[in-house]
Amino acid sequence: MTKLRDDDPPPPGYESWQPRMGRGGKFVAWVILAFILAGTALMAWQGFSRWM
C-alpha cells in the first residue's frame, strides 16, 4: 500500500466516493468492524470454552 501524499493527484473514481465517506461513512465502517471483531471473539471464546 502506497501512502498518498497531499500533492499527489487522486486515483480515478476517488472524488466520487470520498465525499460520502464523511462522519457517517466512518461510523458505519467502525460499526461493521466492531461486529466483525465481536463475532470473531465470540467464536474464539466458544471454541476455547469447548476445548477447556
N, CA, C, O and CB atoms as a CASP TS submission, in Angstrom:
PFRMAT TS
TARGET T0000
AUTHOR 0000-0000-0000
METHOD Language model
MODEL 1
PARENT N/A
ATOM      1  N   MET     1       0.853  -1.192   0.000  1.00  0.00           N
ATOM      2  CA  MET     1       0.000   0.000   0.000  1.00  0.00           C
ATOM      3  C   MET     1       0.894   1.250   0.000  1.00  0.00           C
ATOM      4  O   MET     1       1.701   1.453   0.907  1.00  0.00           O
ATOM      5  CB  MET     1      -0.968   0.002   1.242  1.00  0.00           C
ATOM      6  N   THR     2       0.732   2.059  -1.015  1.00  0.00           N
ATOM      7  CA  THR     2       1.490   3.305  -1.065  1.00  0.00           C
ATOM      8  C   THR     2       0.656   4.414  -0.460  1.00  0.00           C
ATOM      9  O   THR     2      -0.520   4.572  -0.785  1.00  0.00           O
ATOM     10  CB  THR     2       1.901   3.657  -2.515  1.00  0.00           C
ATOM     11  N   LYS     3       1.276   5.179   0.421  1.00  0.00           N
ATOM     12  CA  LYS     3       0.560   6.260   1.089  1.00  0.00           C
ATOM     13  C   LYS     3       0.500   7.470   0.170  1.00  0.00           C
ATOM     14  O   LYS     3       1.522   7.922  -0.347  1.00  0.00           O
ATOM     15  CB  LYS     3       1.235   6.627   2.433  1.00  0.00           C
ATOM     16  N   LEU     4      -0.709   7.990  -0.027  1.00  0.00           N
ATOM     17  CA  LEU     4      -0.880   9.136  -0.913  1.00  0.00           C
ATOM     18  C   LEU     4      -0.430  10.410  -0.210  1.00  0.00           C
ATOM     19  O   LEU     4      -0.848  10.697   0.912  1.00  0.00           O
ATOM     20  CB  LEU     4      -2.348   9.261  -1.369  1.00  0.00           C
ATOM     21  N   ARG     5       0.431  11.171  -0.889  1.00  0.00           N
ATOM     22  CA  ARG     5       0.783  12.480  -0.360  1.00  0.00           C
ATOM     23  C   ARG     5      -0.289  13.487  -0.756  1.00  0.00           C
ATOM     24  O   ARG     5      -1.116  13.210  -1.625  1.00  0.00           O
ATOM     25  CB  ARG     5       2.173  12.927  -0.869  1.00  0.00           C
ATOM     26  N   ASP     6      -0.275  14.643  -0.125  1.00  0.00           N
ATOM     27  CA  ASP     6      -1.308  15.641  -0.384  1.00  0.00           C
ATOM     28  C   ASP     6      -1.191  16.219  -1.781  1.00  0.00           C
ATOM     29  O   ASP     6      -2.193  16.643  -2.356  1.00  0.00           O
ATOM     30  CB  ASP     6      -1.233  16.753   0.642  1.00  0.00           C
ATOM     31  N   ASP     7       0.013  16.246  -2.340  1.00  0.00           N
ATOM     32  CA  ASP     7       0.187  16.838  -3.669  1.00  0.00           C
ATOM     33  C   ASP     7       0.014  15.813  -4.782  1.00  0.00           C
ATOM     34  O   ASP     7       0.085  16.169  -5.958  1.00  0.00           O
ATOM     35  CB  ASP     7       1.555  17.481  -3.778  1.00  0.00           C
ATOM     36  N   ASP     8      -0.208  14.556  -4.439  1.00  0.00           N
ATOM     37  CA  ASP     8      -0.440  13.545  -5.468  1.00  0.00           C
ATOM     38  C   ASP     8      -1.847  13.684  -6.023  1.00  0.00           C
ATOM     39  O   ASP     8      -2.778  13.967  -5.269  1.00  0.00           O
ATOM     40  CB  ASP     8      -0.221  12.127  -4.904  1.00  0.00           C
ATOM     41  N   PRO     9      -2.025  13.492  -7.325  1.00  0.00           N
ATOM     42  CA  PRO     9      -3.391  13.507  -7.866  1.00  0.00           C
ATOM     43  C   PRO     9      -4.170  12.303  -7.364  1.00  0.00           C
ATOM     44  O   PRO     9      -3.610  11.211  -7.275  1.00  0.00           O
ATOM     45  CB  PRO     9      -3.371  13.522  -9.409  1.00  0.00           C
ATOM     46  N   PRO    10      -5.439  12.469  -7.037  1.00  0.00           N
ATOM     47  CA  PRO    10      -6.233  11.338  -6.547  1.00  0.00           C
ATOM     48  C   PRO    10      -6.437  10.307  -7.652  1.00  0.00           C
ATOM     49  O   PRO    10      -6.509  10.671  -8.825  1.00  0.00           O
ATOM     50  CB  PRO    10      -7.595  11.823  -6.014  1.00  0.00           C
ATOM     51  N   PRO    11      -6.530   9.037  -7.298  1.00  0.00           N
ATOM     52  CA  PRO    11      -6.783   7.996  -8.299  1.00  0.00           C
ATOM     53  C   PRO    11      -8.149   8.183  -8.934  1.00  0.00           C
ATOM     54  O   PRO    11      -9.002   8.859  -8.360  1.00  0.00           O
ATOM     55  CB  PRO    11      -6.683   6.600  -7.669  1.00  0.00           C
ATOM     56  N   PRO    12      -8.380   7.596 -10.115  1.00  0.00           N
ATOM     57  CA  PRO    12      -9.693   7.739 -10.770  1.00  0.00           C
ATOM     58  C   PRO    12     -10.814   7.167  -9.915  1.00  0.00           C
ATOM     59  O   PRO    12     -10.667   6.097  -9.325  1.00  0.00           O
ATOM     60  CB  PRO    12      -9.685   7.047 -12.136  1.00  0.00           C
ATOM     61  N   GLY    13     -11.928   7.877  -9.850  1.00  0.00           N
ATOM     62  CA  GLY    13     -13.056   7.447  -9.042  1.00  0.00           C
ATOM     63  C   GLY    13     -12.922   7.844  -7.588  1.00  0.00           C
ATOM     64  O   GLY    13     -13.792   7.528  -6.777  1.00  0.00           O
ATOM     65  N   TYR    14     -11.849   8.529  -7.248  1.00  0.00           N
ATOM     66  CA  TYR    14     -11.617   8.885  -5.848  1.00  0.00           C
ATOM     67  C   TYR    14     -12.616   9.938  -5.383  1.00  0.00           C
ATOM     68  O   TYR    14     -13.141   9.860  -4.273  1.00  0.00           O
ATOM     69  CB  TYR    14     -10.183   9.396  -5.653  1.00  0.00           C
ATOM     70  N   GLU    15     -12.876  10.932  -6.247  1.00  0.00           N
ATOM     71  CA  GLU    15     -13.774  12.012  -5.858  1.00  0.00           C
ATOM     72  C   GLU    15     -15.209  11.521  -5.717  1.00  0.00           C
ATOM     73  O   GLU    15     -16.004  12.116  -4.989  1.00  0.00           O
ATOM     74  CB  GLU    15     -13.709  13.144  -6.873  1.00  0.00           C
ATOM     75  N   SER    16     -15.543  10.433  -6.414  1.00  0.00           N
ATOM     76  CA  SER    16     -16.945  10.007  -6.433  1.00  0.00           C
ATOM     77  C   SER    16     -17.386   9.456  -5.075  1.00  0.00           C
ATOM     78  O   SER    16     -18.511   9.707  -4.642  1.00  0.00           O
ATOM     79  CB  SER    16     -17.159   8.947  -7.518  1.00  0.00           C
ATOM     80  N   TRP    17     -16.514   8.712  -4.406  1.00  0.00           N
ATOM     81  CA  TRP    17     -16.939   8.118  -3.118  1.00  0.00           C
ATOM     82  C   TRP    17     -16.365   8.853  -1.922  1.00  0.00           C
ATOM     83  O   TRP    17     -16.813   8.628  -0.797  1.00  0.00           O
ATOM     84  CB  TRP    17     -16.526   6.656  -3.049  1.00  0.00           C
ATOM     85  N   GLN    18     -15.382   9.729  -2.129  1.00  0.00           N
ATOM     86  CA  GLN    18     -14.752  10.383  -0.983  1.00  0.00           C
ATOM     87  C   GLN    18     -15.715  11.267  -0.186  1.00  0.00           C
ATOM     88  O   GLN    18     -15.705  11.193   1.042  1.00  0.00           O
ATOM     89  CB  GLN    18     -13.586  11.213  -1.455  1.00  0.00           C
ATOM     90  N   PRO    19     -16.552  12.104  -0.827  1.00  0.00           N
ATOM     91  CA  PRO    19     -17.446  12.949  -0.017  1.00  0.00           C
ATOM     92  C   PRO    19     -18.428  12.141   0.821  1.00  0.00           C
ATOM     93  O   PRO    19     -18.822  12.567   1.907  1.00  0.00           O
ATOM     94  CB  PRO    19     -18.216  13.892  -0.914  1.00  0.00           C
ATOM     95  N   ARG    20     -18.827  10.965   0.312  1.00  0.00           N
ATOM     96  CA  ARG    20     -19.775  10.161   1.082  1.00  0.00           C
ATOM     97  C   ARG    20     -19.121   9.538   2.309  1.00  0.00           C
ATOM     98  O   ARG    20     -19.803   9.223   3.285  1.00  0.00           O
ATOM     99  CB  ARG    20     -20.372   9.069   0.205  1.00  0.00           C
ATOM    100  N   MET    21     -17.809   9.361   2.265  1.00  0.00           N
ATOM    101  CA  MET    21     -17.107   8.844   3.439  1.00  0.00           C
ATOM    102  C   MET    21     -16.851   9.980   4.431  1.00  0.00           C
ATOM    103  O   MET    21     -15.704  10.272   4.769  1.00  0.00           O
ATOM    104  CB  MET    21     -15.771   8.167   3.028  1.00  0.00           C
ATOM    105  N   GLY    22     -17.914  10.607   4.887  1.00  0.00           N
ATOM    106  CA  GLY    22     -17.758  11.646   5.888  1.00  0.00           C
ATOM    107  C   GLY    22     -17.832  11.026   7.272  1.00  0.00           C
ATOM    108  O   GLY    22     -17.302   9.939   7.502  1.00  0.00           O
ATOM    109  N   ARG    23     -18.489  11.719   8.191  1.00  0.00           N
ATOM    110  CA  ARG    23     -18.646  11.166   9.541  1.00  0.00           C
ATOM    111  C   ARG    23     -19.515   9.910   9.511  1.00  0.00           C
ATOM    112  O   ARG    23     -19.242   8.942  10.221  1.00  0.00           O
ATOM    113  CB  ARG    23     -19.263  12.218  10.489  1.00  0.00           C
ATOM    114  N   GLY    24     -20.568   9.931   8.681  1.00  0.00           N
ATOM    115  CA  GLY    24     -21.460   8.776   8.612  1.00  0.00           C
ATOM    116  C   GLY    24     -20.757   7.542   8.078  1.00  0.00           C
ATOM    117  O   GLY    24     -20.933   6.442   8.602  1.00  0.00           O
ATOM    118  N   GLY    25     -19.958   7.729   7.030  1.00  0.00           N
ATOM    119  CA  GLY    25     -19.249   6.589   6.454  1.00  0.00           C
ATOM    120  C   GLY    25     -18.265   5.994   7.434  1.00  0.00           C
ATOM    121  O   GLY    25     -18.140   4.774   7.539  1.00  0.00           O
ATOM    122  N   LYS    26     -17.553   6.874   8.166  1.00  0.00           N
ATOM    123  CA  LYS    26     -16.614   6.368   9.170  1.00  0.00           C
ATOM    124  C   LYS    26     -17.364   5.612  10.258  1.00  0.00           C
ATOM    125  O   LYS    26     -16.895   4.578  10.733  1.00  0.00           O
ATOM    126  CB  LYS    26     -15.797   7.523   9.786  1.00  0.00           C
ATOM    127  N   PHE    27     -18.530   6.125  10.656  1.00  0.00           N
ATOM    128  CA  PHE    27     -19.306   5.477  11.705  1.00  0.00           C
ATOM    129  C   PHE    27     -19.753   4.092  11.261  1.00  0.00           C
ATOM    130  O   PHE    27     -19.655   3.128  12.021  1.00  0.00           O
ATOM    131  CB  PHE    27     -20.521   6.332  12.084  1.00  0.00           C
ATOM    132  N   VAL    28     -20.248   3.993  10.019  1.00  0.00           N
ATOM    133  CA  VAL    28     -20.690   2.693   9.504  1.00  0.00           C
ATOM    134  C   VAL    28     -19.514   1.722   9.450  1.00  0.00           C
ATOM    135  O   VAL    28     -19.650   0.549   9.798  1.00  0.00           O
ATOM    136  CB  VAL    28     -21.326   2.845   8.099  1.00  0.00           C
ATOM    137  N   ALA    29     -18.353   2.224   9.009  1.00  0.00           N
ATOM    138  CA  ALA    29     -17.183   1.354   8.930  1.00  0.00           C
ATOM    139  C   ALA    29     -16.780   0.857  10.317  1.00  0.00           C
ATOM    140  O   ALA    29     -16.418  -0.308  10.478  1.00  0.00           O
ATOM    141  CB  ALA    29     -16.010   2.092   8.271  1.00  0.00           C
ATOM    142  N   TRP    30     -16.842   1.739  11.323  1.00  0.00           N
ATOM    143  CA  TRP    30     -16.492   1.325  12.689  1.00  0.00           C
ATOM    144  C   TRP    30     -17.494   0.309  13.226  1.00  0.00           C
ATOM    145  O   TRP    30     -17.111  -0.632  13.921  1.00  0.00           O
ATOM    146  CB  TRP    30     -16.430   2.546  13.623  1.00  0.00           C
ATOM    147  N   VAL    31     -18.799   0.498  12.902  1.00  0.00           N
ATOM    148  CA  VAL    31     -19.812  -0.448  13.377  1.00  0.00           C
ATOM    149  C   VAL    31     -19.582  -1.821  12.759  1.00  0.00           C
ATOM    150  O   VAL    31     -19.668  -2.839  13.445  1.00  0.00           O
ATOM    151  CB  VAL    31     -21.233   0.058  13.045  1.00  0.00           C
ATOM    152  N   ILE    32     -19.287  -1.846  11.447  1.00  0.00           N
ATOM    153  CA  ILE    32     -19.040  -3.135  10.787  1.00  0.00           C
ATOM    154  C   ILE    32     -17.799  -3.790  11.383  1.00  0.00           C
ATOM    155  O   ILE    32     -17.782  -4.997  11.627  1.00  0.00           O
ATOM    156  CB  ILE    32     -18.871  -2.948   9.252  1.00  0.00           C
ATOM    157  N   LEU    33     -16.762  -2.990  11.616  1.00  0.00           N
ATOM    158  CA  LEU    33     -15.541  -3.533  12.205  1.00  0.00           C
ATOM    159  C   LEU    33     -15.807  -4.090  13.594  1.00  0.00           C
ATOM    160  O   LEU    33     -15.290  -5.148  13.954  1.00  0.00           O
ATOM    161  CB  LEU    33     -14.455  -2.460  12.268  1.00  0.00           C
ATOM    162  N   ALA    34     -16.614  -3.376  14.376  1.00  0.00           N
ATOM    163  CA  ALA    34     -16.934  -3.844  15.725  1.00  0.00           C
ATOM    164  C   ALA    34     -17.718  -5.154  15.675  1.00  0.00           C
ATOM    165  O   ALA    34     -17.476  -6.052  16.482  1.00  0.00           O
ATOM    166  CB  ALA    34     -17.735  -2.777  16.488  1.00  0.00           C
ATOM    167  N   PHE    35     -18.669  -5.272  14.720  1.00  0.00           N
ATOM    168  CA  PHE    35     -19.424  -6.513  14.579  1.00  0.00           C
ATOM    169  C   PHE    35     -18.503  -7.678  14.218  1.00  0.00           C
ATOM    170  O   PHE    35     -18.636  -8.775  14.759  1.00  0.00           O
ATOM    171  CB  PHE    35     -20.516  -6.354  13.516  1.00  0.00           C
ATOM    172  N   ILE    36     -17.566  -7.428  13.296  1.00  0.00           N
ATOM    173  CA  ILE    36     -16.644  -8.493  12.884  1.00  0.00           C
ATOM    174  C   ILE    36     -15.778  -8.918  14.067  1.00  0.00           C
ATOM    175  O   ILE    36     -15.582 -10.110  14.304  1.00  0.00           O
ATOM    176  CB  ILE    36     -15.753  -8.026  11.701  1.00  0.00           C
ATOM    177  N   LEU    37     -15.261  -7.938  14.806  1.00  0.00           N
ATOM    178  CA  LEU    37     -14.412  -8.265  15.955  1.00  0.00           C
ATOM    179  C   LEU    37     -15.202  -9.013  17.019  1.00  0.00           C
ATOM    180  O   LEU    37     -14.696  -9.960  17.621  1.00  0.00           O
ATOM    181  CB  LEU    37     -13.801  -6.992  16.552  1.00  0.00           C
ATOM    182  N   ALA    38     -16.453  -8.586  17.253  1.00  0.00           N
ATOM    183  CA  ALA    38     -17.271  -9.252  18.267  1.00  0.00           C
ATOM    184  C   ALA    38     -17.581 -10.688  17.844  1.00  0.00           C
ATOM    185  O   ALA    38     -17.532 -11.603  18.666  1.00  0.00           O
ATOM    186  CB  ALA    38     -18.581  -8.468  18.507  1.00  0.00           C
ATOM    187  N   GLY    39     -17.897 -10.884  16.577  1.00  0.00           N
ATOM    188  CA  GLY    39     -18.180 -12.234  16.095  1.00  0.00           C
ATOM    189  C   GLY    39     -16.957 -13.129  16.193  1.00  0.00           C
ATOM    190  O   GLY    39     -17.062 -14.290  16.586  1.00  0.00           O
ATOM    191  N   THR    40     -15.799 -12.590  15.835  1.00  0.00           N
ATOM    192  CA  THR    40     -14.570 -13.371  15.934  1.00  0.00           C
ATOM    193  C   THR    40     -14.267 -13.729  17.384  1.00  0.00           C
ATOM    194  O   THR    40     -13.885 -14.860  17.685  1.00  0.00           O
ATOM    195  CB  THR    40     -13.395 -12.600  15.324  1.00  0.00           C
ATOM    196  N   ALA    41     -14.439 -12.759  18.282  1.00  0.00           N
ATOM    197  CA  ALA    41     -14.171 -13.019  19.693  1.00  0.00           C
ATOM    198  C   ALA    41     -15.155 -14.047  20.243  1.00  0.00           C
ATOM    199  O   ALA    41     -14.778 -14.907  21.040  1.00  0.00           O
ATOM    200  CB  ALA    41     -14.248 -11.716  20.507  1.00  0.00           C
ATOM    201  N   LEU    42     -16.412 -13.960  19.821  1.00  0.00           N
ATOM    202  CA  LEU    42     -17.417 -14.905  20.302  1.00  0.00           C
ATOM    203  C   LEU    42     -17.095 -16.323  19.837  1.00  0.00           C
ATOM    204  O   LEU    42     -17.179 -17.269  20.620  1.00  0.00           O
ATOM    205  CB  LEU    42     -18.815 -14.493  19.818  1.00  0.00           C
ATOM    206  N   MET    43     -16.725 -16.472  18.559  1.00  0.00           N
ATOM    207  CA  MET    43     -16.379 -17.796  18.052  1.00  0.00           C
ATOM    208  C   MET    43     -15.136 -18.332  18.751  1.00  0.00           C
ATOM    209  O   MET    43     -15.059 -19.517  19.077  1.00  0.00           O
ATOM    210  CB  MET    43     -16.157 -17.750  16.535  1.00  0.00           C
ATOM    211  N   ALA    44     -14.162 -17.451  18.978  1.00  0.00           N
ATOM    212  CA  ALA    44     -12.942 -17.890  19.657  1.00  0.00           C
ATOM    213  C   ALA    44     -13.250 -18.314  21.088  1.00  0.00           C
ATOM    214  O   ALA    44     -12.696 -19.296  21.582  1.00  0.00           O
ATOM    215  CB  ALA    44     -11.885 -16.771  19.649  1.00  0.00           C
ATOM    216  N   TRP    45     -14.136 -17.570  21.755  1.00  0.00           N
ATOM    217  CA  TRP    45     -14.476 -17.911  23.141  1.00  0.00           C
ATOM    218  C   TRP    45     -15.243 -19.220  23.206  1.00  0.00           C
ATOM    219  O   TRP    45     -15.010 -20.025  24.108  1.00  0.00           O
ATOM    220  CB  TRP    45     -15.300 -16.789  23.787  1.00  0.00           C
ATOM    221  N   GLN    46     -16.159 -19.451  22.261  1.00  0.00           N
ATOM    222  CA  GLN    46     -16.907 -20.710  22.244  1.00  0.00           C
ATOM    223  C   GLN    46     -15.966 -21.883  22.010  1.00  0.00           C
ATOM    224  O   GLN    46     -16.071 -22.911  22.680  1.00  0.00           O
ATOM    225  CB  GLN    46     -18.001 -20.679  21.159  1.00  0.00           C
ATOM    226  N   GLY    47     -15.040 -21.732  21.054  1.00  0.00           N
ATOM    227  CA  GLY    47     -14.081 -22.798  20.794  1.00  0.00           C
ATOM    228  C   GLY    47     -13.176 -23.034  21.991  1.00  0.00           C
ATOM    229  O   GLY    47     -12.823 -24.172  22.298  1.00  0.00           O
ATOM    230  N   PHE    48     -12.803 -21.956  22.666  1.00  0.00           N
ATOM    231  CA  PHE    48     -11.917 -22.079  23.830  1.00  0.00           C
ATOM    232  C   PHE    48     -12.628 -22.776  24.982  1.00  0.00           C
ATOM    233  O   PHE    48     -12.055 -23.646  25.639  1.00  0.00           O
ATOM    234  CB  PHE    48     -11.420 -20.695  24.279  1.00  0.00           C
ATOM    235  N   SER    49     -13.888 -22.388  25.226  1.00  0.00           N
ATOM    236  CA  SER    49     -14.612 -22.998  26.337  1.00  0.00           C
ATOM    237  C   SER    49     -14.910 -24.473  26.048  1.00  0.00           C
ATOM    238  O   SER    49     -14.939 -25.293  26.965  1.00  0.00           O
ATOM    239  CB  SER    49     -15.919 -22.233  26.610  1.00  0.00           C
ATOM    240  N   ARG    50     -15.131 -24.808  24.770  1.00  0.00           N
ATOM    241  CA  ARG    50     -15.358 -26.211  24.426  1.00  0.00           C
ATOM    242  C   ARG    50     -14.063 -27.000  24.584  1.00  0.00           C
ATOM    243  O   ARG    50     -14.077 -28.172  24.961  1.00  0.00           O
ATOM    244  CB  ARG    50     -15.900 -26.341  22.980  1.00  0.00           C
ATOM    245  N   TRP    51     -12.938 -26.335  24.288  1.00  0.00           N
ATOM    246  CA  TRP    51     -11.652 -27.020  24.368  1.00  0.00           C
ATOM    247  C   TRP    51     -11.240 -27.234  25.816  1.00  0.00           C
ATOM    248  O   TRP    51     -10.554 -28.211  26.118  1.00  0.00           O
ATOM    249  CB  TRP    51     -10.577 -26.229  23.626  1.00  0.00           C
ATOM    250  N   MET    52     -11.638 -26.352  26.715  1.00  0.00           N
ATOM    251  CA  MET    52     -11.262 -26.481  28.121  1.00  0.00           C
ATOM    252  C   MET    52     -11.936 -27.722  28.692  1.00  0.00           C
ATOM    253  O   MET    52     -11.762 -28.032  29.871  1.00  0.00           O
ATOM    254  CB  MET    52     -11.657 -25.206  28.933  1.00  0.00           C
TER
END
